[in-house]
Coordinates of C-alpha atoms and ligand atoms in Angstrom, one line a residue:
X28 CA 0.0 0.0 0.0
X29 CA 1.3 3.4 -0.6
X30 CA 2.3 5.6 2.1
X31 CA 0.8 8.6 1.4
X32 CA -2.8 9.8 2.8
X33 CA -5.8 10.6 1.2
X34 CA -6.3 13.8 1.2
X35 CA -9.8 15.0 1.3
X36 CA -12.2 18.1 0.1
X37 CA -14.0 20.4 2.8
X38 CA -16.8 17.9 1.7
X39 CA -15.1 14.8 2.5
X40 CA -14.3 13.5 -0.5
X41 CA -11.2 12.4 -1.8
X42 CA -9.3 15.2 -4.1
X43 CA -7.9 13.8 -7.3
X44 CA -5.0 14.9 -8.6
X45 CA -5.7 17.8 -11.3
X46 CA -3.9 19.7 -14.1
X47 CA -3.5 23.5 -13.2
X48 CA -2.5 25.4 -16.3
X49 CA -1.2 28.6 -14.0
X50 CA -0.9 31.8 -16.1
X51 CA 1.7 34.2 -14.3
X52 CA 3.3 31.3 -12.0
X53 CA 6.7 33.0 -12.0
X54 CA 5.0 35.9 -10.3
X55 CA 5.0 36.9 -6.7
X56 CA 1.8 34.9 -5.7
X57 CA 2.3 32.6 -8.4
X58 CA 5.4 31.7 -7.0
X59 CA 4.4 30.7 -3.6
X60 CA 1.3 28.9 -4.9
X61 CA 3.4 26.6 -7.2
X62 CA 5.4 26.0 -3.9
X63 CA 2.3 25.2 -2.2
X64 CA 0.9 22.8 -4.9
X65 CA 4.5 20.8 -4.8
X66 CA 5.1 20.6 -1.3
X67 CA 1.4 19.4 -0.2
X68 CA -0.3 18.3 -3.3
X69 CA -0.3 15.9 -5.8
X70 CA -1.9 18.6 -8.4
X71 CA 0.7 19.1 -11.7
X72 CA 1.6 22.7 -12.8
X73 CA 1.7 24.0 -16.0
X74 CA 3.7 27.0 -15.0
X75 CA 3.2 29.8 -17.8
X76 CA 5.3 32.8 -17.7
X77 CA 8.4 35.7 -19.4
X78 CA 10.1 35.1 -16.3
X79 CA 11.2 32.0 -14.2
X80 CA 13.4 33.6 -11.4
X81 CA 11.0 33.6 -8.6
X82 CA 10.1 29.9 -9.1
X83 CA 13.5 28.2 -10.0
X84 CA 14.3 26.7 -7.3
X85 CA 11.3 24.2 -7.8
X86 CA 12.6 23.8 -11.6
X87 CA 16.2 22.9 -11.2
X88 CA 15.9 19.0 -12.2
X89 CA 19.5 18.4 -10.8
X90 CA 18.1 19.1 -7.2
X91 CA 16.2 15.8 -7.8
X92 CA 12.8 17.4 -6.0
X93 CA 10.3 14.7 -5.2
X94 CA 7.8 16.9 -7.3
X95 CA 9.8 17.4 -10.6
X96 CA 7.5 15.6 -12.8
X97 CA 4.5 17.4 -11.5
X98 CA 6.2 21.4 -12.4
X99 CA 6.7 22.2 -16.1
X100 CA 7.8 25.6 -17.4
X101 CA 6.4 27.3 -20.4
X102 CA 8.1 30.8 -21.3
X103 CA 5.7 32.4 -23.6
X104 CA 3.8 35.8 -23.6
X105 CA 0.3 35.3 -23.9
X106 CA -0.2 38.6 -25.8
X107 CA 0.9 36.5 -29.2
X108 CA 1.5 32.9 -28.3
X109 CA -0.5 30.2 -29.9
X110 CA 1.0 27.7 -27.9
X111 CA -1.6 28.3 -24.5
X112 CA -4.6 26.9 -26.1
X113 CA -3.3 23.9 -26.2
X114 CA -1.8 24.6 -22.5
X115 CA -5.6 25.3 -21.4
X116 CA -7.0 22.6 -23.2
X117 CA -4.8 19.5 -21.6
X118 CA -5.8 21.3 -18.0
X119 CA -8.4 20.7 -15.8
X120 CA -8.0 24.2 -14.1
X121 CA -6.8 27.7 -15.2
X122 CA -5.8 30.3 -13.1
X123 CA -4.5 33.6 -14.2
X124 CA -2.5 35.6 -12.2
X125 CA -0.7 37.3 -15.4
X126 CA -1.0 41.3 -15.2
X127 CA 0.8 44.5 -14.9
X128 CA -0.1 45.4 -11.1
X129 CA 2.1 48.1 -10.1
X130 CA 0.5 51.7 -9.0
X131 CA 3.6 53.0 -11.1
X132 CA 2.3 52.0 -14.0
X133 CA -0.9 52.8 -14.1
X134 CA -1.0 56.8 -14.7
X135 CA 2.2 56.0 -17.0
X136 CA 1.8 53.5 -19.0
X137 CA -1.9 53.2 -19.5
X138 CA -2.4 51.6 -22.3
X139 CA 0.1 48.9 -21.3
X140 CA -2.0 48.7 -18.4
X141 CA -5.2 48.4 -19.8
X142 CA -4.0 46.0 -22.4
X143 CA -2.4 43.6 -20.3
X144 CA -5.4 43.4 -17.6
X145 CA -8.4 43.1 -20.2
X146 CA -7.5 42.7 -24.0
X147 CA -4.5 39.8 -22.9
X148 CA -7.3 38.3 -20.3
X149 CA -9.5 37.6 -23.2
X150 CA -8.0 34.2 -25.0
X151 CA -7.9 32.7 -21.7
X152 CA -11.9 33.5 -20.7
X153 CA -12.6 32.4 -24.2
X154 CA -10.9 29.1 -24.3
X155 CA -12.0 28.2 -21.4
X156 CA -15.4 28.7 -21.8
X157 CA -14.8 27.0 -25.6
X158 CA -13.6 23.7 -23.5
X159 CA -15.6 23.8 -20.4
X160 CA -12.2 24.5 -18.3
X161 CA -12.6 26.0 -14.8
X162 CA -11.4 29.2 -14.5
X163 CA -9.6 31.1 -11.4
X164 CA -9.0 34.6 -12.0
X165 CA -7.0 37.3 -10.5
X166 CA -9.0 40.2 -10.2
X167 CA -8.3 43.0 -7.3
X168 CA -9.4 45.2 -4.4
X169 CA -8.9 47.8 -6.4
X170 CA -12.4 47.4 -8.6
X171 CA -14.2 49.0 -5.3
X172 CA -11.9 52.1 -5.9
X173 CA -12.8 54.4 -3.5
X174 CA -15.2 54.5 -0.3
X175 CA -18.4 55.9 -0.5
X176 CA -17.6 57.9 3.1
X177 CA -14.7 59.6 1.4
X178 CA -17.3 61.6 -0.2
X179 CA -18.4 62.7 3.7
X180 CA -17.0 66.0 5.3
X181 CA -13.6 65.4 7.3
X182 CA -14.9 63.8 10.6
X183 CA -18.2 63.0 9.9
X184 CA -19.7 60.4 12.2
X185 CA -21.1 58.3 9.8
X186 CA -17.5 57.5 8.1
X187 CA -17.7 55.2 11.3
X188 CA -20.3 53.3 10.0
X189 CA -19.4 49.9 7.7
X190 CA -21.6 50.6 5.6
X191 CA -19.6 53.6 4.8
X192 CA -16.4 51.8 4.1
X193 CA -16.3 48.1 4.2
X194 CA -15.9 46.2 1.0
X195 CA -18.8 43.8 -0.1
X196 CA -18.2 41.1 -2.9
X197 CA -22.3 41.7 -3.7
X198 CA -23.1 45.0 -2.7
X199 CA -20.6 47.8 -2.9
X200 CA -20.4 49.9 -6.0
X201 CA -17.3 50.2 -7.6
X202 CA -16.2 54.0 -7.6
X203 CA -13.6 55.8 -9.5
X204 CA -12.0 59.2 -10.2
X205 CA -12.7 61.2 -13.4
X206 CA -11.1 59.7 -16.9
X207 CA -7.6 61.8 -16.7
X208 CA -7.1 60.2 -13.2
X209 CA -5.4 57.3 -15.2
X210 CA -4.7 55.7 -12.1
X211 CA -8.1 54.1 -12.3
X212 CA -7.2 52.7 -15.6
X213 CA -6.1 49.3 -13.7
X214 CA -9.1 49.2 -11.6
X215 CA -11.3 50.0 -14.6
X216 CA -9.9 47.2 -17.0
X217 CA -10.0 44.4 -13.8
X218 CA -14.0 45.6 -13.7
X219 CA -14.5 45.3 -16.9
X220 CA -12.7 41.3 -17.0
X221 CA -14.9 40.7 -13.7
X222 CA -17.9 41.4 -15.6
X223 CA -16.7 39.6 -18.7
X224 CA -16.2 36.9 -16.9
X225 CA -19.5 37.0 -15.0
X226 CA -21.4 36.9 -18.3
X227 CA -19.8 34.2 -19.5
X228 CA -20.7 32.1 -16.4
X229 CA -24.4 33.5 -16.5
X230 CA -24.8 33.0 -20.5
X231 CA -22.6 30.1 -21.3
X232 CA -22.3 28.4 -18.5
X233 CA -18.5 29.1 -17.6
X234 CA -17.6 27.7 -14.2
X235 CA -15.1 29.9 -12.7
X236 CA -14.1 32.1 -9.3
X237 CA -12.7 35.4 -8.9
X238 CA -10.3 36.5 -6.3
X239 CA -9.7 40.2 -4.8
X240 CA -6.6 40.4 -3.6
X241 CA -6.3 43.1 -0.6
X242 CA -2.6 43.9 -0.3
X243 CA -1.1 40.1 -0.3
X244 CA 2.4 40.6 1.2
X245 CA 5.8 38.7 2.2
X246 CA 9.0 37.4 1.0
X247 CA 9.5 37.6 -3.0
X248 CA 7.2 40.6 -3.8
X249 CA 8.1 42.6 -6.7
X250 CA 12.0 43.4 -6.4
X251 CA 14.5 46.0 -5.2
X252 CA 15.5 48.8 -7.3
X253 CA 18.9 48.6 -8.8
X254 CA 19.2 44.8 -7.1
X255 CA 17.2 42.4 -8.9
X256 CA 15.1 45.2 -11.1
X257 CA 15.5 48.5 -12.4
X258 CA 17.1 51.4 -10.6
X259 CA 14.8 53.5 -12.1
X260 CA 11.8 51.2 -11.2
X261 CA 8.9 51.8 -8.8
X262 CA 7.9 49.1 -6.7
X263 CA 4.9 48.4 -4.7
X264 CA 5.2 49.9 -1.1
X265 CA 6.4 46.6 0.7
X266 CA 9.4 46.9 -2.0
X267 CA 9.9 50.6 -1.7
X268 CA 9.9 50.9 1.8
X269 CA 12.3 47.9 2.6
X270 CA 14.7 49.0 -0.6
X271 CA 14.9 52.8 1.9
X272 CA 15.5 50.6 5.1
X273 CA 18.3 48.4 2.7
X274 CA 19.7 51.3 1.7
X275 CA 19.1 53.5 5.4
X276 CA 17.3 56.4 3.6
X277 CA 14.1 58.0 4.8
X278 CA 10.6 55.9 3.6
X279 CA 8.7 58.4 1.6
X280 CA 5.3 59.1 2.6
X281 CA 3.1 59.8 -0.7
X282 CA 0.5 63.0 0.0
X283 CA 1.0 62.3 3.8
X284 CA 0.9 58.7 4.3
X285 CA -3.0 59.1 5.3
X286 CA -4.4 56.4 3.3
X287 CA -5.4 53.3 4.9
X288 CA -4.6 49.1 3.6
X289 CA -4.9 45.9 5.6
X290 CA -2.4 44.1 4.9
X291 CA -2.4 39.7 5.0
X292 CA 0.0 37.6 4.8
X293 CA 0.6 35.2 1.4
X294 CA 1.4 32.5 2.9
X295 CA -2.5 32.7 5.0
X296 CA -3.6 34.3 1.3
X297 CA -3.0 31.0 -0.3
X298 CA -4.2 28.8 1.8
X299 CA -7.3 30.6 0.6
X300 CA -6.7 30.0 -3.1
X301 CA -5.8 26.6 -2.3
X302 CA -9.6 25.5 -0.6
X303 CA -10.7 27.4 -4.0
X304 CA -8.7 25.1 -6.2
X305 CA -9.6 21.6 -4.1
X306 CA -13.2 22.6 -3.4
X307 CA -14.7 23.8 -6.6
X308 CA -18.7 23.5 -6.1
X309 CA -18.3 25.8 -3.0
X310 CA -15.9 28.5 -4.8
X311 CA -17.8 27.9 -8.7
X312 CA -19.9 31.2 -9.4
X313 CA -18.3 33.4 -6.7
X314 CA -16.5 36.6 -5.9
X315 CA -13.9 36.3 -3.3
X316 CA -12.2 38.8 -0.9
X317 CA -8.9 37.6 0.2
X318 CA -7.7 40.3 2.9
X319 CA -6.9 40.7 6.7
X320 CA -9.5 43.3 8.3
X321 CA -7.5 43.2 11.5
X322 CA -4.4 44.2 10.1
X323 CA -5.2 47.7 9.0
X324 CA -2.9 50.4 9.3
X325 CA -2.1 53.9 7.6
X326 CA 0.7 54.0 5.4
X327 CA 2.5 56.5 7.8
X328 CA 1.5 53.7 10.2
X329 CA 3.1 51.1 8.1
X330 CA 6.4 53.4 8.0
X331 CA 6.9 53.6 10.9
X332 CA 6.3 49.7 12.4
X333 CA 8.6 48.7 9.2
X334 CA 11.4 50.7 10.8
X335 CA 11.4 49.8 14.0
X336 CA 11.1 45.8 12.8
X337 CA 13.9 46.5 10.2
X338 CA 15.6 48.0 13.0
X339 CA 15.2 44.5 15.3
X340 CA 16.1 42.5 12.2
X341 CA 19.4 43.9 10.8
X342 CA 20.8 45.1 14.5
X343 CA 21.5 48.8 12.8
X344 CA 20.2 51.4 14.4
X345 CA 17.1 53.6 12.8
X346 CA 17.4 56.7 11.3
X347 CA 16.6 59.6 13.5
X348 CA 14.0 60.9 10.8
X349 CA 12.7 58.6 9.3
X350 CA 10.0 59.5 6.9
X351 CA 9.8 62.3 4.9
X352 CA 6.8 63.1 2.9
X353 CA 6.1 63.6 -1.0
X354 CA 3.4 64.4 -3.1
X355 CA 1.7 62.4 -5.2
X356 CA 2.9 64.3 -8.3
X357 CA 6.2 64.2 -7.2
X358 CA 6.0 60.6 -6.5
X359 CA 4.2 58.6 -9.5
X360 CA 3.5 61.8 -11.6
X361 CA -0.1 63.1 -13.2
X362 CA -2.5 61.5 -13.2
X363 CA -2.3 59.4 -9.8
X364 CA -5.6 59.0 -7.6
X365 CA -5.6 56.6 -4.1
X366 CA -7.9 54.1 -2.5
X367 CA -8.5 55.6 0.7
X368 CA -9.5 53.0 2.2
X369 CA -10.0 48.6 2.1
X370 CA -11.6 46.7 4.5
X371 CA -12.7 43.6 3.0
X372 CA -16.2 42.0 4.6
X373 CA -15.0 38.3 4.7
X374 CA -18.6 37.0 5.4
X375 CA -18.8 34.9 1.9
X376 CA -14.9 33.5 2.2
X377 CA -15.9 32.3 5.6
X378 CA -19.1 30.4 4.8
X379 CA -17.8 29.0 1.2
X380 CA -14.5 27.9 2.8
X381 CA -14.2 28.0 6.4
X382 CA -11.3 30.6 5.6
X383 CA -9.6 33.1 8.3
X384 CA -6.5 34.8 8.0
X385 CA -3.7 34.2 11.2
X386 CA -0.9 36.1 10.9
X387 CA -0.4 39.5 12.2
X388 CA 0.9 42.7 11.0
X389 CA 3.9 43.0 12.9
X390 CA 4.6 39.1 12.6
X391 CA 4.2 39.3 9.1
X392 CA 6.7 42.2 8.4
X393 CA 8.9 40.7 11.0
X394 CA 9.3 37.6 8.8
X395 CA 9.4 39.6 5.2
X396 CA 11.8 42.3 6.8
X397 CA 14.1 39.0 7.9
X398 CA 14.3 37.9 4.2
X399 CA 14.5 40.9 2.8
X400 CA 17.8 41.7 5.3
X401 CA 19.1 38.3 4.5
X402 CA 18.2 38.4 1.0
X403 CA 19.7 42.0 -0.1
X404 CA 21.7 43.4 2.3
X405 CA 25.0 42.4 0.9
X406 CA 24.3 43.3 -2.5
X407 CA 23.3 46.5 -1.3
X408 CA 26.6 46.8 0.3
X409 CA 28.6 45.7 -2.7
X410 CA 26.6 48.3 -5.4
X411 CA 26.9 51.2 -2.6
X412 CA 29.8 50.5 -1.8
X413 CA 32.5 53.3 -3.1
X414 CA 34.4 52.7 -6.2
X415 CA 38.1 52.3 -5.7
X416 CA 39.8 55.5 -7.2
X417 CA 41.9 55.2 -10.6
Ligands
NAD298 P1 3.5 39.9 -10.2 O1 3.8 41.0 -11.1 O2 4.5 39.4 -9.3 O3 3.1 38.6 -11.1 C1 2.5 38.7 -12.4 C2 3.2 37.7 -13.3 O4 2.5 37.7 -14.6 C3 4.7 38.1 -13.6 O5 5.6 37.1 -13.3 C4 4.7 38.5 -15.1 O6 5.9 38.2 -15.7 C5 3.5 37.6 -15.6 N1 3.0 38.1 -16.8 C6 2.5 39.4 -17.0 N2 2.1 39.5 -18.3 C7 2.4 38.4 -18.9 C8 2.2 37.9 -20.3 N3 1.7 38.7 -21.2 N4 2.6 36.7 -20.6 C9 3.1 35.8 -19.6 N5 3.3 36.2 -18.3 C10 2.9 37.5 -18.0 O7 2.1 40.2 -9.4 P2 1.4 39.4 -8.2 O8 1.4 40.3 -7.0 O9 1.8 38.0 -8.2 O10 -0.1 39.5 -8.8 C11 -0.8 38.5 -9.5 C12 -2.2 38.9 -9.8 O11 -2.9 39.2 -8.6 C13 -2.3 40.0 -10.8 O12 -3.4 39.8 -11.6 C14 -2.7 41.2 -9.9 O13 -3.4 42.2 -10.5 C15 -3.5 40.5 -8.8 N6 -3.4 41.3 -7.5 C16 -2.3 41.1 -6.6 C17 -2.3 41.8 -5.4 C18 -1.3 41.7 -4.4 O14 -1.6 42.1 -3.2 N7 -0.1 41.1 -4.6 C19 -3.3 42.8 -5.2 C20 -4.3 42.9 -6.1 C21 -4.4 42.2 -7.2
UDP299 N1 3.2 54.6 -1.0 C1 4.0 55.5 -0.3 N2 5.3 55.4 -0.4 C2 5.9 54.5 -1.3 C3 5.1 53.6 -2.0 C4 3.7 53.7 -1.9 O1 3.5 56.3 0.5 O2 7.2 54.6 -1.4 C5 1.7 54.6 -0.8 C6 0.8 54.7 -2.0 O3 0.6 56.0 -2.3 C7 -0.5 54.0 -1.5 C8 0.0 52.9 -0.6 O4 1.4 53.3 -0.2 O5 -1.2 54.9 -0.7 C9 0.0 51.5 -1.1 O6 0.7 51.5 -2.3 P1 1.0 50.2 -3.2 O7 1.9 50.6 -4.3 O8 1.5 49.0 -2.4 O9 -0.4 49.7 -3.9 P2 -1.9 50.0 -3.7 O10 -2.3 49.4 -2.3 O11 -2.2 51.4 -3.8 O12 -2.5 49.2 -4.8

């Protein structure tokens, strides 16, 4: 008899072994969920991405992994690849994770932005629904855009009231900014997929999930300036602000640091996605919120727990300022907007699939702000240090 256990769905039932065709695997999250699939499932990754860095050390056949026959790496763009239909078709699951997500970008490069998160989403709705494939799609916090109490006069007592701010898969309206805000134009193309996507469950019968990612966090997220991406480059604010610790300069707070996120864990985030993937006919027609309500903190909040963590993590002591504030102009140029703030309602993640988040805030950044130390400190050393003079 074979050693390993049955594993079995929130049902009961046994899970069988599928074929995930994962669009956007050498990602951030796409990363740690191929980790997750190799080191406790039996599921087998189709692993489709331009990069392969972040998920390498699960590919390197000389390590001899256990799992190596169940992770297969396809570089190819889906923009103009004919190669991932037949990737979707010999799956049993899809999930796409594949997008340009960084603020950065969004008032920037627009069009990049709107390209890559609706018109590049399109082939893999539409051969999915042509072969009956499940679908998981990425989607994001972001589509609720701003809070209806923003709208409300500086301390109003009703901003205090949830249904003033918190986030509802089902009810809350998705609000935001005028056209030449093109920050929106992320938001605005993830709506316009949700809904896409949405029809083509209601009409055709798709069977799919959508997940809203509210500020997924930890080790491997985005990169470090002038390290492992460009010097130039803007990273989300978990990169930013540990590439000014790595480098002891002040954090930058954008238009005062006043805008609130809750911040969760990946590694709680996907166990989430994983109970989507082994339990479909609970997660199958339904919008998900994946977030940590508990964990909310302004950005000048977040600045300021991140450097005295960094601080317990390295052993070097903390600047004596250190924030300094920016606008938003200065910062990410015209044409930037902000969420102001995300509290995600977790009533249908909890009765779908039993799932809570555990980890928190300061735990969390204590363990991202170790690997980041470990992970970039020397290098940072080395390309700071001074050049030897000629
Ligand atoms: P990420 O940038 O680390 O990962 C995206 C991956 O997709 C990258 O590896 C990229 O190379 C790949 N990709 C992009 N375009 C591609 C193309 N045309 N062909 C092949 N590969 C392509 O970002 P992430 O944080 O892992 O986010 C994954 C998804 O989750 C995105 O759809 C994003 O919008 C969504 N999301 C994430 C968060 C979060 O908190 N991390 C929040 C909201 C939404
Ligand atoms: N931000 C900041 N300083 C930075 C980077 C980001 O103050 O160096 C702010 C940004 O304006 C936003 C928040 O941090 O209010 C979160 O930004 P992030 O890029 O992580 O993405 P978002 O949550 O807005 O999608």
């Amino acid at each position: 008899a074979s050693g390993a256990a049955v594993r079995l769905d929130l049902d009961g039932r046994p899970i069988q072994p599928l074929t995930i065709c994962m669009i956007g695997a050498g990602g951030f999250i796409g990363s740690h969920l191929c980790e997750k699939l190799m080191f406790e499932t039996q599921h087998s990754v189709l692993a489709v991405d331009v990069y392969d860095d972040k998920i390498r050390h699960l590919l390197e056949p000389e390590n001899g992994h256990p799992w190596s026959s169940r992770i297969q790496f396809h570089r190819l763009n889906i923009k103009h690849d004919s190669r991932l239909e037949g990737l979707i078709k010999m799956s049993d699951l899809v999930i796409n994770l594949a997008a340009i997500c960084t603020p950065a970008d969004y008032n920037t490069r627009p069009l990049d932005t709107i390209y890559s998160n609706f018109i590049d989403a399109l082939p893999v709705v539409k051969y999915c629904s042509e072969s009956n494939k499940r679908l998981i799609h990425f989607s994001t916090c972001e589509v609720y855009g701003k809070t209806i109490g923003c709208f409300l006069p500086k301390d109003h007592p009703l901003k205090n009231e949830p249904e003033f701010y918190m986030l509802k898969e089902n009810e809350t309206p998705c609000i935001f900014g005028s056209i030449d805000k093109q920050r929106w134009s992320y938001a605005c193309a993830k709506q316009l997929i949700e809904r896409l996507i949405y029809a083509e469950g209601a009409e055709n019968g798709l069977q799919f999930s959508i997940v809203r990612p509210f500020n997924w966090i930890g080790p491997r997220m985005d990169f470090i300036p002038g390290i492992d991406g460009p010097s130039e480059g803007v990273p989300r604010v978990l990169a930013c602000f540990s590439n000014n610790l790595l480098r002891h300069e002040p954090l930058k707070l954008v238009d005062g640091g006043l805008s609130q996120r809750t911040f969760v864990y990946i590694k709680d985030a996907i166990e989430a996605v994983h109970l989507m993937i082994e339990n479909p006919e609970r997660a199958n027609g339904h919008i998900f919120n994946v977030g940590n309500p508990n964990n909310e903190v302004t950005v000048r909040q977040l600045a300021e727990m991140m450097t005295k963590i960094y601080a317990k993590v390295s052993g070097e002591p903390s600047l004596e300022v250190p924030t300094v504030d920016v606008t938003s102009q200065e910062f990410y140029g015209e044409g930037y907007d902000d969420s102001d703030k995300r509290i995600p309602d977790m009533t249908i993640i909890n009765e779908q699939l039993g799932w809570n988040p555990k980890t928190s805030l300061w735990d969390l950044l204590e363990s991202t702000l170790t690997y980041q130390h470990k992970t970039y400190a020397e290098a940072i050393k080395r390309a700071t240090a001074k050049p030897a003079a000629t």
